[in-house]
Amino acid sequence: MDKVETMDRYLSAFKAFAGNGAAAAPAWLQELREVGISQFAALGFPSTRQERWRFTSVKPIIEGAFAFPGSAPRVVPEQVAGYVPEEDALRIVFVNGSYDEGLSSVPELPAGVAIEPLARALERDDERVRTHLGRLASMKNPFTALNTAFAVDGAFVFVPTGVELKQTANFIFLSDSVAGPQVSHPRNLIVVEDGARVRVIETYAGLDGGSYLTNAVTEVLVGDNARVDCYRVQRESPQAYHIASTHSKQRRDSWYSCNPVVLGAELSRHDVWMVLDGEGGEGLLNGLYVMGDNQHVDHNTVIEHAKPRCESHEYFNGILDDRSRAVFNGRIVVRPGAQKTDSKQTNNNLLLSEHARADSQPQLEIYADDVKCTHGATLGPLDDNTLFYLQSRGMSAKAAQSMLTYGFCVEILDRIEIPQLRDHLEELVKNRLEASHSLEGAG
């Protein structure tokens, strides 16, 4: 299937969707969806001739002929347990893009707090959703526009002023390809008002080893003096395709962290756009990817300092084995007037195979004169001198390599502030490295 045929198929699918399942939506949502499909039609699929997609071809997605899901497969609770790091956790589960109430568990919440499927909030035309949905996510990205056109379900979080939610909100998106290659468009909206606090975990995983497409968009609004910690675990199947974008905006004296961990998918692309739009805001972007076989992972990030006296710290570490490839394009933008900005960006890649490849492009755009900004990138194999030192202290060559490889991951995982999640991810990373014979006797 070529690009024109695929475009026509999505446009036809939207026409059927708008005239059937989406016909009862409120006028504002219908209009938002129409803007999304029009933008997608105008932009088309990205190509490697475009600078932001220069190293990542979406040809497999264009040729994939992904269908919209029919009836969801039957999933038992035991299958979900492995994706939740905490027992009796607050969890909302989606299967092939649709909410599964039987697999979900939501206890009584503080007054005014909403943690629920987005579809439920859209059905009652929730004013909080109407006010914020589609306000942050840029439809200059054709996949974001496509997601907006088909926005039906996903996670909705609202925490009112001054409320600290003690429990972590777990959102689990499970996909399968039993009925053939399918596509889902999860749409997540997180709104946290002044002085409120919440922790959220998004998990994307495959139920089988087949091919499917997940195209997810998350919008996060952080109020004055609020704190939001978002963790994102991508464990899609080895033949899956995962496209995502996360857009956040912070107000005065707020804290926001985005912590993506990528272990799955044949092709994965995540666009992150963080805007510090209030004086004194702090942001953390803390990512890890562990790739093997022919996996391809691409992170395209922008941290925009729009107001004075804000801090941001960005750390991405990647381990690449076999013929895997990583792309990192990170940009820090300091707007005029955003004085006293303090920003740091690093991307480190560990190549365990001579066939693995990493392309890293850290960038700074500074339009203010009283700032402190640094960036840097490294790529290469394990350091021979360090390996020699460890072996001189009695370690075997394999054990020394394992310790350094695992330590490269722990540098990122140690910044995760949920102990159960940190332990859970450490175990996943260990298993992944052991499976590829990159880890032995470490930990």
Coordinates of C-alpha atoms in Angstrom, one line a residue:
M1 CA 0.0 0.0 0.0
D2 CA 1.5 3.4 -1.0
K3 CA 1.3 6.7 0.7
V4 CA -1.7 7.9 -1.3
E5 CA -3.7 4.8 -0.7
T6 CA -3.0 4.9 3.0
M7 CA -4.0 8.6 3.2
D8 CA -7.3 7.8 1.3
R9 CA -8.0 4.9 3.7
Y10 CA -7.6 7.1 6.8
L11 CA -9.7 9.9 5.2
S12 CA -12.4 7.4 4.3
A13 CA -12.3 5.9 7.8
F14 CA -12.7 9.4 9.3
K15 CA -15.7 10.1 7.1
A16 CA -17.4 6.9 8.3
F17 CA -16.4 7.6 11.9
A18 CA -17.7 11.2 11.8
G19 CA -21.0 10.1 10.3
N20 CA -21.6 7.2 12.7
G21 CA -19.8 6.7 16.0
A22 CA -18.8 10.3 16.4
A23 CA -22.0 11.9 15.2
A24 CA -23.4 12.4 18.7
A25 CA -20.3 14.2 20.0
P26 CA -20.7 17.9 21.1
A27 CA -20.1 20.5 18.5
W28 CA -16.8 21.7 19.9
L29 CA -15.4 18.1 19.8
Q30 CA -16.7 17.5 16.2
E31 CA -14.9 20.8 15.2
L32 CA -11.7 19.8 16.9
R33 CA -11.7 16.4 15.1
E34 CA -12.4 18.1 11.8
V35 CA -9.4 20.4 12.3
G36 CA -7.3 17.3 13.1
I37 CA -8.2 15.4 9.9
S38 CA -7.9 18.5 7.8
Q39 CA -4.4 19.1 9.2
F40 CA -3.5 15.5 8.6
A41 CA -4.7 15.7 5.0
A42 CA -2.7 18.8 4.4
L43 CA 0.6 17.6 6.0
G44 CA 0.5 13.9 4.9
F45 CA 2.9 11.4 6.4
P46 CA 6.3 12.7 7.2
S47 CA 9.3 11.7 5.1
T48 CA 13.1 11.6 5.6
R49 CA 13.4 14.7 3.5
Q50 CA 12.0 16.6 6.5
E51 CA 14.7 17.7 9.0
R52 CA 12.8 16.4 12.1
W53 CA 12.3 13.0 10.5
R54 CA 15.6 12.8 8.7
F55 CA 16.7 9.6 10.5
T56 CA 13.4 7.9 10.9
S57 CA 11.3 6.4 8.1
V58 CA 7.6 5.7 8.7
K59 CA 7.4 3.7 5.5
P60 CA 6.6 0.5 7.5
I61 CA 3.6 2.3 9.0
I62 CA 2.4 3.6 5.6
E63 CA 2.6 0.0 4.3
G64 CA 1.1 -1.6 7.3
A65 CA -2.6 -1.4 6.4
F66 CA -3.6 -1.0 10.1
A67 CA -7.4 -1.4 10.6
F68 CA -9.5 0.2 13.3
P69 CA -10.2 -2.3 16.2
G70 CA -13.4 -4.3 16.3
S71 CA -14.3 -6.2 19.4
A72 CA -11.6 -6.2 22.0
P73 CA -10.0 -9.6 22.9
R74 CA -10.8 -11.2 26.3
V75 CA -8.1 -10.3 28.8
V76 CA -8.0 -11.8 32.3
P77 CA -6.8 -9.9 35.4
E78 CA -3.7 -12.1 35.7
Q79 CA -2.4 -10.6 32.4
V80 CA -2.7 -7.1 33.7
A81 CA -0.9 -7.8 37.0
G82 CA 2.5 -7.8 35.4
Y83 CA 2.1 -4.2 34.3
V84 CA 1.3 -2.7 37.6
P85 CA 4.2 -2.3 40.1
E86 CA 2.0 -1.8 43.1
E87 CA -0.6 -4.2 44.6
D88 CA -4.2 -2.9 44.9
A89 CA -3.1 0.0 42.7
L90 CA -5.4 2.6 41.2
R91 CA -5.5 1.5 37.6
I92 CA -7.5 2.1 34.4
V93 CA -7.0 -0.4 31.6
F94 CA -7.6 0.0 27.9
V95 CA -7.5 -2.9 25.4
N96 CA -7.0 -2.0 21.8
G97 CA -7.9 1.6 22.7
S98 CA -11.1 0.9 24.6
Y99 CA -11.7 1.1 28.3
D100 CA -12.1 -2.2 30.1
E101 CA -14.0 -1.7 33.3
G102 CA -13.6 -5.3 34.5
L103 CA -9.8 -5.0 34.5
S104 CA -9.8 -1.5 36.1
S105 CA -9.8 -0.5 39.7
V106 CA -10.6 3.0 41.0
P107 CA -11.1 3.5 44.7
E108 CA -13.0 6.4 46.2
L109 CA -11.2 9.7 45.4
P110 CA -11.0 13.0 47.2
A111 CA -13.7 15.5 46.4
G112 CA -13.3 17.2 43.0
V113 CA -10.7 14.7 41.7
A114 CA -11.4 12.9 38.4
I115 CA -9.4 9.9 37.3
E116 CA -11.4 8.1 34.6
P117 CA -11.6 7.2 30.9
L118 CA -11.7 10.2 28.7
A119 CA -14.6 8.8 26.8
R120 CA -16.7 9.0 29.9
A121 CA -15.9 12.6 30.4
L122 CA -16.6 13.4 26.8
E123 CA -20.0 11.7 27.0
R124 CA -21.1 14.1 29.7
D125 CA -19.4 17.0 28.0
D126 CA -17.2 17.8 31.0
E127 CA -16.3 21.5 31.1
R128 CA -12.8 20.7 32.3
V129 CA -12.2 18.6 29.2
R130 CA -13.8 21.1 26.9
T131 CA -11.6 23.8 28.3
H132 CA -8.2 22.0 27.9
L133 CA -8.4 19.2 25.3
G134 CA -6.4 20.1 22.2
R135 CA -4.9 23.3 23.7
L136 CA -1.3 22.1 24.1
A137 CA -0.7 19.4 21.5
S138 CA 0.6 20.9 18.3
M139 CA -1.0 19.6 15.1
K140 CA 2.0 20.5 13.1
N141 CA 2.9 16.8 13.7
P142 CA 0.7 14.8 11.3
F143 CA 0.4 11.9 13.8
T144 CA -0.8 14.2 16.5
A145 CA -3.4 15.6 14.0
L146 CA -4.5 12.1 13.2
N147 CA -4.8 11.3 16.9
T148 CA -7.0 14.4 17.3
A149 CA -9.2 13.4 14.5
F150 CA -9.9 10.0 16.1
A151 CA -9.8 11.1 19.7
V152 CA -12.3 8.9 21.5
D153 CA -10.7 7.4 24.7
G154 CA -7.7 7.6 26.9
A155 CA -6.9 8.8 30.4
F156 CA -8.4 11.9 32.0
V157 CA -6.9 13.3 35.2
F158 CA -8.1 16.4 37.0
V159 CA -6.8 17.4 40.4
P160 CA -8.3 20.6 41.9
T161 CA -6.5 23.3 43.8
G162 CA -4.5 22.2 46.9
V163 CA -5.3 18.5 46.6
E164 CA -2.4 16.0 46.9
L165 CA -3.4 12.6 45.5
K166 CA -1.6 10.0 47.5
Q167 CA -2.1 7.0 45.2
T168 CA -0.3 6.7 41.9
A169 CA -2.7 6.7 38.9
N170 CA -1.8 3.8 36.6
F171 CA -3.0 3.8 33.0
I172 CA -2.4 0.6 31.0
F173 CA -2.8 0.4 27.3
L174 CA -2.8 -3.1 26.0
S175 CA -2.8 -4.0 22.3
D176 CA -2.9 -7.2 20.2
S177 CA -3.1 -8.3 16.6
V178 CA -5.2 -11.4 16.8
A179 CA -7.6 -10.0 14.3
G180 CA -4.8 -8.6 12.1
P181 CA -2.8 -5.4 12.3
Q182 CA -4.8 -2.7 14.1
V183 CA -4.3 0.9 15.2
S184 CA -5.4 2.7 18.3
H185 CA -5.2 6.4 19.2
P186 CA -5.0 6.9 23.0
R187 CA -5.6 10.5 24.0
N188 CA -4.6 11.5 27.5
L189 CA -5.4 14.8 29.4
I190 CA -3.8 15.7 32.7
V191 CA -4.9 18.9 34.4
V192 CA -3.4 19.7 37.8
E193 CA -4.5 23.0 39.4
D194 CA -2.6 25.4 41.7
G195 CA -0.8 23.7 44.6
A196 CA -2.0 20.2 43.7
R197 CA 0.1 17.0 43.3
V198 CA -0.2 13.8 41.4
R199 CA 1.9 10.9 40.0
V200 CA 0.9 9.1 36.8
I201 CA 2.3 6.0 35.1
E202 CA 1.4 5.3 31.5
T203 CA 2.2 1.8 30.3
Y204 CA 2.0 0.6 26.7
A205 CA 2.3 -3.1 26.1
G206 CA 1.6 -5.9 23.6
L207 CA -0.5 -8.9 24.4
D208 CA 1.1 -10.9 21.6
G209 CA 4.1 -10.7 19.4
G210 CA 2.3 -9.3 16.4
S211 CA 2.2 -6.1 14.4
Y212 CA 0.0 -3.1 15.4
L213 CA 0.2 0.6 15.6
T214 CA -0.2 2.8 18.8
N215 CA -0.5 6.5 18.1
A216 CA -0.7 8.2 21.6
V217 CA -1.0 11.9 22.6
T218 CA -0.7 13.2 26.2
E219 CA -1.3 16.8 27.3
V220 CA -0.3 18.0 30.8
L221 CA -1.1 21.3 32.4
V222 CA 0.6 22.1 35.7
G223 CA -0.7 25.0 37.8
D224 CA 1.1 27.4 40.0
N225 CA 3.2 25.7 42.7
A226 CA 1.8 22.3 41.6
R227 CA 3.8 19.1 41.1
V228 CA 3.3 16.4 38.5
D229 CA 5.5 13.4 38.0
C230 CA 4.7 11.4 34.9
Y231 CA 6.3 8.0 34.1
R232 CA 6.0 6.3 30.7
V233 CA 6.8 2.7 30.1
Q234 CA 6.8 1.5 26.5
R235 CA 6.8 -2.4 26.3
E236 CA 5.1 -2.9 22.9
S237 CA 5.6 -6.2 21.1
P238 CA 8.7 -6.7 18.9
Q239 CA 6.8 -6.1 15.7
A240 CA 4.7 -3.2 16.9
Y241 CA 5.0 0.5 15.9
H242 CA 4.7 3.2 18.6
I243 CA 4.3 6.9 17.8
A244 CA 3.7 9.3 20.7
S245 CA 3.8 13.0 21.6
T246 CA 3.7 14.5 25.1
H247 CA 3.0 18.3 25.5
S248 CA 3.2 20.1 28.8
K249 CA 2.9 23.6 30.1
Q250 CA 3.9 24.8 33.5
R251 CA 2.9 27.8 35.6
R252 CA 4.8 29.7 38.3
D253 CA 7.0 27.7 40.8
S254 CA 5.7 24.4 39.5
W255 CA 7.5 21.1 39.1
Y256 CA 7.0 18.6 36.2
S257 CA 8.9 15.5 35.4
C258 CA 8.6 13.3 32.3
N259 CA 10.3 9.9 32.6
P260 CA 10.1 7.7 29.5
V261 CA 11.5 4.2 29.5
V262 CA 11.6 2.4 26.1
L263 CA 12.1 -1.3 25.8
G264 CA 9.7 -2.4 23.1
A265 CA 8.5 -1.9 19.5
E266 CA 10.2 -2.4 16.2
L267 CA 9.9 1.4 15.5
S268 CA 9.3 3.9 18.3
R269 CA 9.1 7.7 18.0
H270 CA 8.3 10.1 20.9
D271 CA 8.0 13.8 20.6
V272 CA 8.2 15.7 23.8
W273 CA 7.5 19.5 24.1
M274 CA 7.9 21.1 27.6
V275 CA 7.0 24.7 28.1
L276 CA 8.1 26.5 31.3
D277 CA 5.6 29.3 31.2
G278 CA 5.8 30.6 34.7
E279 CA 8.6 32.2 36.7
G280 CA 10.5 29.7 38.9
G281 CA 9.3 26.6 37.2
E282 CA 11.4 23.4 37.2
G283 CA 11.3 20.6 34.7
L284 CA 13.0 17.2 34.5
L285 CA 13.1 15.0 31.3
N286 CA 14.7 11.7 32.3
G287 CA 14.8 8.9 29.7
L288 CA 16.2 5.5 29.1
Y289 CA 16.0 3.2 26.1
V290 CA 17.4 -0.4 25.8
M291 CA 17.4 -1.6 22.2
G292 CA 18.4 -4.8 20.4
D293 CA 17.8 -6.8 17.2
N294 CA 16.7 -4.3 14.5
Q295 CA 14.8 -1.9 16.8
H296 CA 14.7 1.8 16.0
V297 CA 14.0 4.4 18.7
D298 CA 13.7 8.2 18.1
H299 CA 13.3 10.9 20.7
N300 CA 12.6 14.5 19.5
T301 CA 12.5 16.9 22.4
V302 CA 12.0 20.6 22.9
I303 CA 12.3 22.3 26.3
E304 CA 11.1 25.9 26.0
H305 CA 12.0 28.5 28.6
A306 CA 9.4 31.2 28.2
K307 CA 9.7 32.9 31.6
P308 CA 12.7 34.0 33.8
R309 CA 14.3 32.0 36.6
C310 CA 13.3 28.5 35.4
E311 CA 15.4 25.3 35.6
S312 CA 15.4 22.3 33.4
H313 CA 17.4 19.1 33.3
E314 CA 17.4 16.6 30.5
Y315 CA 19.1 13.2 30.7
F316 CA 18.7 10.4 28.1
N317 CA 20.8 7.2 28.3
G318 CA 20.6 4.5 25.7
I319 CA 22.0 1.0 25.3
L320 CA 22.1 -0.4 21.8
D321 CA 22.9 -3.9 20.8
D322 CA 22.8 -6.0 17.5
R323 CA 21.7 -3.7 14.6
S324 CA 19.5 -1.4 16.7
R325 CA 19.5 2.4 16.1
A326 CA 18.7 5.4 18.3
V327 CA 18.0 8.9 17.2
F328 CA 18.0 11.8 19.7
N329 CA 17.2 15.4 18.6
G330 CA 17.0 17.6 21.7
R331 CA 16.5 21.3 21.6
I332 CA 16.6 23.9 24.4
V333 CA 15.0 27.2 23.6
V334 CA 15.4 30.3 25.8
R335 CA 12.9 33.0 24.8
P336 CA 13.6 36.7 25.0
G337 CA 13.3 37.9 28.5
A338 CA 13.7 34.5 30.1
Q339 CA 16.7 35.6 32.1
K340 CA 18.4 33.5 34.8
T341 CA 17.5 30.3 32.9
D342 CA 19.5 27.3 34.1
S343 CA 19.3 24.3 31.7
K344 CA 21.3 21.2 31.2
Q345 CA 21.0 18.5 28.5
T346 CA 22.9 15.3 28.0
N347 CA 22.4 12.3 25.8
N348 CA 24.7 9.2 26.3
N349 CA 24.7 6.1 24.1
L350 CA 26.4 2.8 24.9
L351 CA 27.0 0.7 21.8
L352 CA 27.4 -3.0 22.5
S353 CA 27.7 -4.0 18.9
E354 CA 29.8 -2.7 16.0
H355 CA 26.6 -2.7 14.0
A356 CA 24.6 -0.6 16.4
R357 CA 24.2 3.1 15.6
A358 CA 23.3 6.3 17.4
D359 CA 22.6 9.8 15.9
S360 CA 22.5 12.5 18.5
Q361 CA 21.8 16.2 17.9
P362 CA 21.7 18.3 21.1
Q363 CA 20.9 22.0 20.3
L364 CA 20.6 25.3 22.1
E365 CA 18.6 28.4 20.9
I366 CA 19.2 31.3 23.3
Y367 CA 17.6 34.7 23.0
A368 CA 18.5 36.0 26.4
D369 CA 21.9 37.1 27.8
D370 CA 21.9 36.1 31.4
V371 CA 21.6 32.3 31.3
K372 CA 23.4 29.1 32.2
C373 CA 22.9 26.4 29.5
T374 CA 24.9 23.4 28.7
H375 CA 24.5 20.4 26.4
G376 CA 26.4 17.4 25.3
A377 CA 26.3 13.9 23.9
T378 CA 28.5 10.8 24.0
L379 CA 28.4 7.5 22.1
G380 CA 30.7 4.6 22.0
P381 CA 31.5 1.2 23.5
L382 CA 32.4 0.5 27.2
D383 CA 35.5 2.3 28.3
D384 CA 38.5 0.0 28.0
N385 CA 40.4 1.6 30.9
T386 CA 37.4 1.2 33.3
L387 CA 37.0 -2.5 32.2
F388 CA 40.7 -3.1 32.7
Y389 CA 40.6 -1.5 36.2
L390 CA 37.7 -3.7 37.3
Q391 CA 39.4 -6.8 35.9
S392 CA 42.6 -5.8 37.8
R393 CA 40.5 -6.0 41.0
G394 CA 39.5 -9.6 40.3
M395 CA 36.4 -9.3 38.1
S396 CA 35.9 -11.4 35.0
A397 CA 35.6 -9.5 31.7
K398 CA 32.0 -10.5 31.5
A399 CA 31.1 -9.4 35.0
A400 CA 32.9 -6.1 34.5
Q401 CA 31.0 -5.4 31.3
S402 CA 27.7 -6.4 33.1
M403 CA 28.4 -4.0 36.0
L404 CA 29.1 -1.0 33.7
T405 CA 26.2 -1.8 31.4
Y406 CA 23.7 -2.1 34.3
G407 CA 25.1 1.0 36.0
F408 CA 24.5 3.0 32.8
C409 CA 20.8 2.2 33.2
V410 CA 20.7 2.8 37.0
E411 CA 21.9 6.3 36.4
I412 CA 18.5 7.1 34.9
L413 CA 16.3 4.7 37.0
D414 CA 17.7 6.1 40.3
R415 CA 15.8 9.4 39.5
I416 CA 12.5 7.6 39.6
E417 CA 10.8 8.5 42.9
I418 CA 8.3 5.7 43.2
P419 CA 10.3 2.8 44.8
Q420 CA 8.0 0.0 43.5
L421 CA 8.2 1.4 40.0
R422 CA 11.9 1.8 40.2
D423 CA 12.3 -1.9 41.4
H424 CA 9.9 -3.0 38.7
L425 CA 11.9 -1.3 35.9
E426 CA 15.2 -2.4 37.2
E427 CA 13.9 -6.0 37.0
L428 CA 12.6 -5.4 33.4
V429 CA 15.9 -3.9 32.3
K430 CA 17.9 -6.8 33.9
N431 CA 15.8 -9.3 32.1
R432 CA 16.2 -7.5 28.9
L433 CA 19.9 -7.3 29.2
E434 CA 20.2 -10.9 30.3
A435 CA 18.1 -12.1 27.3
S436 CA 20.6 -10.4 25.0
H437 CA 23.6 -11.8 26.9
S438 CA 24.6 -8.2 27.8
L439 CA 24.3 -8.8 31.5
E440 CA 25.6 -11.6 33.7
G441 CA 26.2 -11.6 37.4
A442 CA 25.4 -7.8 37.9
G443 CA 23.1 -6.1 40.3

